[in-house]
mmCIF file with all atom_site columns, C-alpha atoms in Angstrom:
data_model
loop_
_atom_site.group_PDB
_atom_site.id
_atom_site.type_symbol
_atom_site.label_atom_id
_atom_site.label_alt_id
_atom_site.label_comp_id
_atom_site.label_asym_id
_atom_site.label_entity_id
_atom_site.label_seq_id
_atom_site.pdbx_PDB_ins_code
_atom_site.Cartn_x
_atom_site.Cartn_y
_atom_site.Cartn_z
_atom_site.occupancy
_atom_site.B_iso_or_equiv
_atom_site.pdbx_formal_charge
_atom_site.auth_seq_id
_atom_site.auth_comp_id
_atom_site.auth_asym_id
_atom_site.auth_atom_id
_atom_site.pdbx_PDB_model_num
ATOM 1   C CA . MET V 1 1   ? 93.250  120.829 25.207 1.00 54.00 ? 1420 MET V CA 1
ATOM 2   C CA . PRO V 1 2   ? 93.943  121.121 21.485 1.00 58.00 ? 1421 PRO V CA 1
ATOM 3   C CA . LEU V 1 3   ? 96.336  123.889 20.465 1.00 62.00 ? 1422 LEU V CA 1
ATOM 4   C CA . THR V 1 4   ? 94.956  124.587 17.000 1.00 62.00 ? 1423 THR V CA 1
ATOM 5   C CA . GLY V 1 5   ? 91.606  122.915 17.134 1.00 66.00 ? 1424 GLY V CA 1
ATOM 6   C CA . TRP V 1 6   ? 92.497  120.762 14.119 1.00 70.00 ? 1425 TRP V CA 1
ATOM 7   C CA . LEU V 1 7   ? 92.611  117.117 15.093 1.00 73.00 ? 1426 LEU V CA 1
ATOM 8   C CA . ILE V 1 8   ? 95.398  116.162 12.659 1.00 77.00 ? 1427 ILE V CA 1
ATOM 9   C CA . LEU V 1 9   ? 97.623  119.222 13.123 1.00 79.00 ? 1428 LEU V CA 1
ATOM 10  C CA . ASP V 1 10  ? 98.195  118.979 16.895 1.00 76.00 ? 1429 ASP V CA 1
ATOM 11  C CA . PRO V 1 11  ? 99.755  115.465 16.819 1.00 80.00 ? 1430 PRO V CA 1
ATOM 12  C CA . LEU V 1 12  ? 101.821 116.445 13.764 1.00 84.00 ? 1431 LEU V CA 1
ATOM 13  C CA . ILE V 1 13  ? 103.253 119.504 15.547 1.00 83.00 ? 1432 ILE V CA 1
ATOM 14  C CA . ALA V 1 14  ? 103.946 117.385 18.657 1.00 85.00 ? 1433 ALA V CA 1
ATOM 15  C CA . PHE V 1 15  ? 105.790 114.812 16.511 1.00 89.00 ? 1434 PHE V CA 1
ATOM 16  C CA . LEU V 1 16  ? 107.926 117.518 14.838 1.00 91.00 ? 1435 LEU V CA 1
ATOM 17  C CA . VAL V 1 17  ? 108.827 119.051 18.215 1.00 92.00 ? 1436 VAL V CA 1
ATOM 18  C CA . ALA V 1 18  ? 109.774 115.598 19.577 1.00 94.00 ? 1437 ALA V CA 1
ATOM 19  C CA . ALA V 1 19  ? 111.867 114.829 16.473 1.00 93.00 ? 1438 ALA V CA 1
ATOM 20  C CA . ASN V 1 20  ? 113.687 118.149 16.879 1.00 93.00 ? 1439 ASN V CA 1
ATOM 21  C CA . ILE V 1 21  ? 114.444 117.377 20.540 1.00 94.00 ? 1440 ILE V CA 1
ATOM 22  C CA . VAL V 1 22  ? 115.790 113.916 19.629 1.00 94.00 ? 1441 VAL V CA 1
ATOM 23  C CA . TRP V 1 23  ? 117.911 115.310 16.767 1.00 93.00 ? 1442 TRP V CA 1
ATOM 24  C CA . THR V 1 24  ? 119.369 118.043 18.996 1.00 93.00 ? 1443 THR V CA 1
ATOM 25  C CA . GLY V 1 25  ? 120.153 115.473 21.697 1.00 90.00 ? 1444 GLY V CA 1
ATOM 26  C CA . ILE V 1 26  ? 121.971 113.193 19.251 1.00 89.00 ? 1445 ILE V CA 1
ATOM 27  C CA . ARG V 1 27  ? 123.979 116.112 17.882 1.00 88.00 ? 1446 ARG V CA 1
ATOM 28  C CA . LEU V 1 28  ? 124.978 117.238 21.385 1.00 87.00 ? 1447 LEU V CA 1
ATOM 29  C CA . LEU V 1 29  ? 126.041 113.702 22.333 1.00 84.00 ? 1448 LEU V CA 1
ATOM 30  C CA . ARG V 1 30  ? 128.229 113.459 19.234 1.00 79.00 ? 1449 ARG V CA 1
ATOM 31  C CA . GLU V 1 31  ? 129.885 116.817 19.850 1.00 75.00 ? 1450 GLU V CA 1
ATOM 32  C CA . THR V 1 32  ? 130.574 116.253 23.540 1.00 74.00 ? 1451 THR V CA 1
ATOM 33  C CA . GLY V 1 33  ? 131.522 112.613 23.085 1.00 68.00 ? 1452 GLY V CA 1
ATOM 34  C CA . SER V 1 34  ? 134.187 113.393 20.501 1.00 63.00 ? 1453 SER V CA 1
ATOM 35  C CA . GLY V 1 35  ? 135.765 115.846 22.941 1.00 62.00 ? 1454 GLY V CA 1
ATOM 36  C CA . LEU V 1 36  ? 136.078 113.118 25.566 1.00 66.00 ? 1455 LEU V CA 1
ATOM 37  C CA . LEU V 1 37  ? 137.697 110.551 23.292 1.00 69.00 ? 1456 LEU V CA 1
ATOM 38  C CA . ASP V 1 38  ? 141.175 110.857 21.849 1.00 72.00 ? 1457 ASP V CA 1
ATOM 39  C CA . ALA V 1 39  ? 141.447 110.791 18.089 1.00 84.00 ? 1458 ALA V CA 1
ATOM 40  C CA . SER V 1 40  ? 144.307 110.750 15.636 1.00 88.00 ? 1459 SER V CA 1
ATOM 41  C CA . MET V 1 41  ? 145.471 114.084 14.255 1.00 92.00 ? 1460 MET V CA 1
ATOM 42  C CA . PRO V 1 42  ? 143.903 115.091 10.919 1.00 92.00 ? 1461 PRO V CA 1
ATOM 43  C CA . VAL V 1 43  ? 145.586 113.756 7.777  1.00 94.00 ? 1462 VAL V CA 1
ATOM 44  C CA . THR V 1 44  ? 146.726 117.243 6.749  1.00 95.00 ? 1463 THR V CA 1
ATOM 45  C CA . GLU V 1 45  ? 148.623 117.663 10.016 1.00 95.00 ? 1464 GLU V CA 1
ATOM 46  C CA . ARG V 1 46  ? 150.159 114.180 9.771  1.00 95.00 ? 1465 ARG V CA 1
ATOM 47  C CA . HIS V 1 47  ? 151.358 115.110 6.270  1.00 96.00 ? 1466 HIS V CA 1
ATOM 48  C CA . ILE V 1 48  ? 153.126 118.149 7.732  1.00 96.00 ? 1467 ILE V CA 1
ATOM 49  C CA . ILE V 1 49  ? 154.967 115.842 10.138 1.00 97.00 ? 1468 ILE V CA 1
ATOM 50  C CA . MET V 1 50  ? 155.835 113.406 7.341  1.00 96.00 ? 1469 MET V CA 1
ATOM 51  C CA . ASP V 1 51  ? 157.197 116.289 5.233  1.00 96.00 ? 1470 ASP V CA 1
ATOM 52  C CA . ILE V 1 52  ? 159.446 117.281 8.138  1.00 97.00 ? 1471 ILE V CA 1
ATOM 53  C CA . PHE V 1 53  ? 160.630 113.665 8.403  1.00 97.00 ? 1472 PHE V CA 1
ATOM 54  C CA . THR V 1 54  ? 161.446 113.646 4.685  1.00 96.00 ? 1473 THR V CA 1
ATOM 55  C CA . THR V 1 55  ? 163.916 116.516 5.064  1.00 95.00 ? 1474 THR V CA 1
ATOM 56  C CA . TYR V 1 56  ? 165.815 114.573 7.724  1.00 95.00 ? 1475 TYR V CA 1
ATOM 57  C CA . GLU V 1 57  ? 165.587 111.237 5.898  1.00 94.00 ? 1476 GLU V CA 1
ATOM 58  C CA . LYS V 1 58  ? 167.670 112.825 3.129  1.00 92.00 ? 1477 LYS V CA 1
ATOM 59  C CA . GLN V 1 59  ? 170.410 113.095 5.786  1.00 90.00 ? 1478 GLN V CA 1
ATOM 60  C CA . GLY V 1 60  ? 170.242 109.361 6.607  1.00 91.00 ? 1479 GLY V CA 1
ATOM 61  C CA . ILE V 1 61  ? 167.979 109.701 9.648  1.00 96.00 ? 1480 ILE V CA 1
ATOM 62  C CA . GLN V 1 62  ? 165.039 107.291 9.877  1.00 95.00 ? 1481 GLN V CA 1
ATOM 63  C CA . PHE V 1 63  ? 161.751 107.394 11.773 1.00 95.00 ? 1482 PHE V CA 1
ATOM 64  C CA . HIS V 1 64  ? 159.125 104.918 12.855 1.00 93.00 ? 1483 HIS V CA 1
ATOM 65  C CA . ALA V 1 65  ? 156.377 104.322 15.422 1.00 92.00 ? 1484 ALA V CA 1
ATOM 66  C CA . LEU V 1 66  ? 154.654 107.636 14.668 1.00 93.00 ? 1485 LEU V CA 1
ATOM 67  C CA . ARG V 1 67  ? 151.648 108.084 16.906 1.00 93.00 ? 1486 ARG V CA 1
ATOM 68  C CA . THR V 1 68  ? 149.443 111.160 16.970 1.00 94.00 ? 1487 THR V CA 1
ATOM 69  C CA . ARG V 1 69  ? 146.401 112.069 18.987 1.00 93.00 ? 1488 ARG V CA 1
ATOM 70  C CA . VAL V 1 70  ? 144.180 115.004 19.731 1.00 90.00 ? 1489 VAL V CA 1
ATOM 71  C CA . ALA V 1 71  ? 142.650 115.451 23.181 1.00 83.00 ? 1490 ALA V CA 1
ATOM 72  C CA . GLY V 1 72  ? 140.481 118.534 23.353 1.00 77.00 ? 1491 GLY V CA 1
ATOM 73  C CA . ALA V 1 73  ? 142.547 121.498 22.155 1.00 80.00 ? 1492 ALA V CA 1
ATOM 74  C CA . ARG V 1 74  ? 145.889 119.729 22.677 1.00 88.00 ? 1493 ARG V CA 1
ATOM 75  C CA . ARG V 1 75  ? 147.799 117.628 20.170 1.00 92.00 ? 1494 ARG V CA 1
ATOM 76  C CA . PHE V 1 76  ? 150.357 114.965 20.958 1.00 96.00 ? 1495 PHE V CA 1
ATOM 77  C CA . VAL V 1 77  ? 152.972 113.421 18.672 1.00 96.00 ? 1496 VAL V CA 1
ATOM 78  C CA . SER V 1 78  ? 155.440 110.667 19.519 1.00 95.00 ? 1497 SER V CA 1
ATOM 79  C CA . PHE V 1 79  ? 157.886 108.810 17.311 1.00 96.00 ? 1498 PHE V CA 1
ATOM 80  C CA . HIS V 1 80  ? 161.255 107.096 17.286 1.00 95.00 ? 1499 HIS V CA 1
ATOM 81  C CA . VAL V 1 81  ? 164.305 108.700 15.704 1.00 96.00 ? 1500 VAL V CA 1
ATOM 82  C CA . LEU V 1 82  ? 166.920 106.267 14.367 1.00 96.00 ? 1501 LEU V CA 1
ATOM 83  C CA . VAL V 1 83  ? 170.447 107.628 14.014 1.00 96.00 ? 1502 VAL V CA 1
ATOM 84  C CA . PRO V 1 84  ? 173.837 106.019 13.342 1.00 95.00 ? 1503 PRO V CA 1
ATOM 85  C CA . GLY V 1 85  ? 175.007 104.122 16.420 1.00 93.00 ? 1504 GLY V CA 1
ATOM 86  C CA . GLU V 1 86  ? 178.356 105.890 16.540 1.00 94.00 ? 1505 GLU V CA 1
ATOM 87  C CA . TRP V 1 87  ? 176.697 109.256 17.187 1.00 95.00 ? 1506 TRP V CA 1
ATOM 88  C CA . SER V 1 88  ? 177.211 110.754 20.640 1.00 96.00 ? 1507 SER V CA 1
ATOM 89  C CA . VAL V 1 89  ? 174.255 111.145 22.960 1.00 95.00 ? 1508 VAL V CA 1
ATOM 90  C CA . GLN V 1 90  ? 174.692 114.913 22.661 1.00 97.00 ? 1509 GLN V CA 1
ATOM 91  C CA . ARG V 1 91  ? 174.496 114.845 18.869 1.00 96.00 ? 1510 ARG V CA 1
ATOM 92  C CA . GLY V 1 92  ? 171.365 112.662 18.911 1.00 96.00 ? 1511 GLY V CA 1
ATOM 93  C CA . HIS V 1 93  ? 169.752 114.797 21.592 1.00 97.00 ? 1512 HIS V CA 1
ATOM 94  C CA . THR V 1 94  ? 170.471 117.986 19.660 1.00 97.00 ? 1513 THR V CA 1
ATOM 95  C CA . LEU V 1 95  ? 168.889 116.458 16.553 1.00 97.00 ? 1514 LEU V CA 1
ATOM 96  C CA . CYS V 1 96  ? 165.770 115.390 18.487 1.00 97.00 ? 1515 CYS V CA 1
ATOM 97  C CA . GLU V 1 97  ? 165.422 118.876 19.983 1.00 98.00 ? 1516 GLU V CA 1
ATOM 98  C CA . GLU V 1 98  ? 165.689 120.379 16.496 1.00 97.00 ? 1517 GLU V CA 1
ATOM 99  C CA . ILE V 1 99  ? 163.037 118.030 15.066 1.00 98.00 ? 1518 ILE V CA 1
ATOM 100 C CA . GLU V 1 100 ? 160.702 118.614 18.021 1.00 98.00 ? 1519 GLU V CA 1
ATOM 101 C CA . LEU V 1 101 ? 161.053 122.391 17.660 1.00 98.00 ? 1520 LEU V CA 1
ATOM 102 C CA . THR V 1 102 ? 160.386 122.214 13.907 1.00 97.00 ? 1521 THR V CA 1
ATOM 103 C CA . ILE V 1 103 ? 157.165 120.254 14.495 1.00 97.00 ? 1522 ILE V CA 1
ATOM 104 C CA . MET V 1 104 ? 156.017 122.547 17.322 1.00 97.00 ? 1523 MET V CA 1
ATOM 105 C CA . GLN V 1 105 ? 156.611 125.617 15.141 1.00 97.00 ? 1524 GLN V CA 1
ATOM 106 C CA . SER V 1 106 ? 154.719 124.027 12.242 1.00 96.00 ? 1525 SER V CA 1
ATOM 107 C CA . LEU V 1 107 ? 151.844 122.841 14.461 1.00 95.00 ? 1526 LEU V CA 1
ATOM 108 C CA . PRO V 1 108 ? 151.524 125.250 17.416 1.00 93.00 ? 1527 PRO V CA 1
ATOM 109 C CA . GLY V 1 109 ? 150.042 123.728 20.542 1.00 92.00 ? 1528 GLY V CA 1
ATOM 110 C CA . THR V 1 110 ? 151.559 120.319 19.840 1.00 96.00 ? 1529 THR V CA 1
ATOM 111 C CA . TYR V 1 111 ? 153.480 118.366 22.468 1.00 96.00 ? 1530 TYR V CA 1
ATOM 112 C CA . VAL V 1 112 ? 156.225 116.255 20.867 1.00 97.00 ? 1531 VAL V CA 1
ATOM 113 C CA . LEU V 1 113 ? 157.934 113.246 22.443 1.00 97.00 ? 1532 LEU V CA 1
ATOM 114 C CA . THR V 1 114 ? 160.859 111.533 20.715 1.00 97.00 ? 1533 THR V CA 1
ATOM 115 C CA . HIS V 1 115 ? 162.727 108.319 21.452 1.00 94.00 ? 1534 HIS V CA 1
ATOM 116 C CA . LEU V 1 116 ? 166.289 108.017 20.145 1.00 95.00 ? 1535 LEU V CA 1
ATOM 117 C CA . GLU V 1 117 ? 167.502 104.634 18.863 1.00 94.00 ? 1536 GLU V CA 1
ATOM 118 C CA . PRO V 1 118 ? 170.609 103.323 17.064 1.00 94.00 ? 1537 PRO V CA 1
ATOM 119 C CA . LEU V 1 119 ? 169.916 102.643 13.412 1.00 91.00 ? 1538 LEU V CA 1
ATOM 120 C CA . GLU V 1 120 ? 172.005 99.465  13.206 1.00 90.00 ? 1539 GLU V CA 1
ATOM 121 C CA . ASP V 1 121 ? 170.583 97.675  16.273 1.00 85.00 ? 1540 ASP V CA 1
ATOM 122 C CA . PRO V 1 122 ? 167.879 95.123  15.315 1.00 82.00 ? 1541 PRO V CA 1
ATOM 123 C CA . VAL V 1 123 ? 166.132 95.741  18.640 1.00 82.00 ? 1542 VAL V CA 1
ATOM 124 C CA . SER V 1 124 ? 165.420 99.292  17.463 1.00 78.00 ? 1543 SER V CA 1
ATOM 125 C CA . TRP V 1 125 ? 163.000 97.868  14.913 1.00 77.00 ? 1544 TRP V CA 1
ATOM 126 C CA . TYR V 1 126 ? 160.999 95.648  17.290 1.00 80.00 ? 1545 TYR V CA 1
ATOM 127 C CA . ASP V 1 127 ? 158.768 98.381  18.620 1.00 74.00 ? 1546 ASP V CA 1
ATOM 128 C CA . GLN V 1 128 ? 157.341 99.868  15.461 1.00 71.00 ? 1547 GLN V CA 1
ATOM 129 C CA . ASN V 1 129 ? 153.862 98.843  16.619 1.00 70.00 ? 1548 ASN V CA 1
ATOM 130 C CA . LEU V 1 130 ? 152.212 99.289  19.984 1.00 62.00 ? 1549 LEU V CA 1
ATOM 131 C CA . ASP V 1 131 ? 152.556 95.593  20.725 1.00 58.00 ? 1550 ASP V CA 1
ATOM 132 C CA . ARG V 1 132 ? 156.075 94.222  20.700 1.00 54.00 ? 1551 ARG V CA 1
ATOM 133 C CA . THR V 1 133 ? 155.392 90.912  19.011 1.00 53.00 ? 1552 THR V CA 1
ATOM 134 C CA . THR V 1 134 ? 159.043 90.114  18.396 1.00 50.00 ? 1553 THR V CA 1
ATOM 135 C CA . ASN V 1 135 ? 161.240 88.612  21.090 1.00 49.00 ? 1554 ASN V CA 1
ATOM 136 C CA . ILE V 1 136 ? 163.352 91.406  22.544 1.00 48.00 ? 1555 ILE V CA 1
ATOM 137 C CA . THR V 1 137 ? 165.838 89.349  24.527 1.00 50.00 ? 1556 THR V CA 1
ATOM 138 C CA . LYS V 1 138 ? 169.468 90.120  23.842 1.00 46.00 ? 1557 LYS V CA 1
ATOM 139 C CA . ASP V 1 139 ? 172.388 87.727  24.182 1.00 46.00 ? 1558 ASP V CA 1
#
């Protein structure tokens, strides 16, 4: 039974309603799908982390293997901290705790994981990427 009685208007209204349903469905899939998949932190937040690194690099500390991700409302950051090999474990640990706290205060709700490595050891540089393509065997 025609809604308006106009032969051309009823199919046009039906098409517009169907298009709206499809558009809403696509939008909902995008929004919910992005919440299920991890993504890298926004560039602005990564710049905050890099600025924190810069303050420590002036002290001779180096960083690599920075990885960030966002999963829902939580943020995760991991990276390697390279310090002089003669440092004590306590000194390196204290530095890592300080860096982690600085990042967590700058980006609340962020979980930070650090890995301490000796600056002079070539093996420390093998794992800058996710895949260790360099031979890691030691003599």
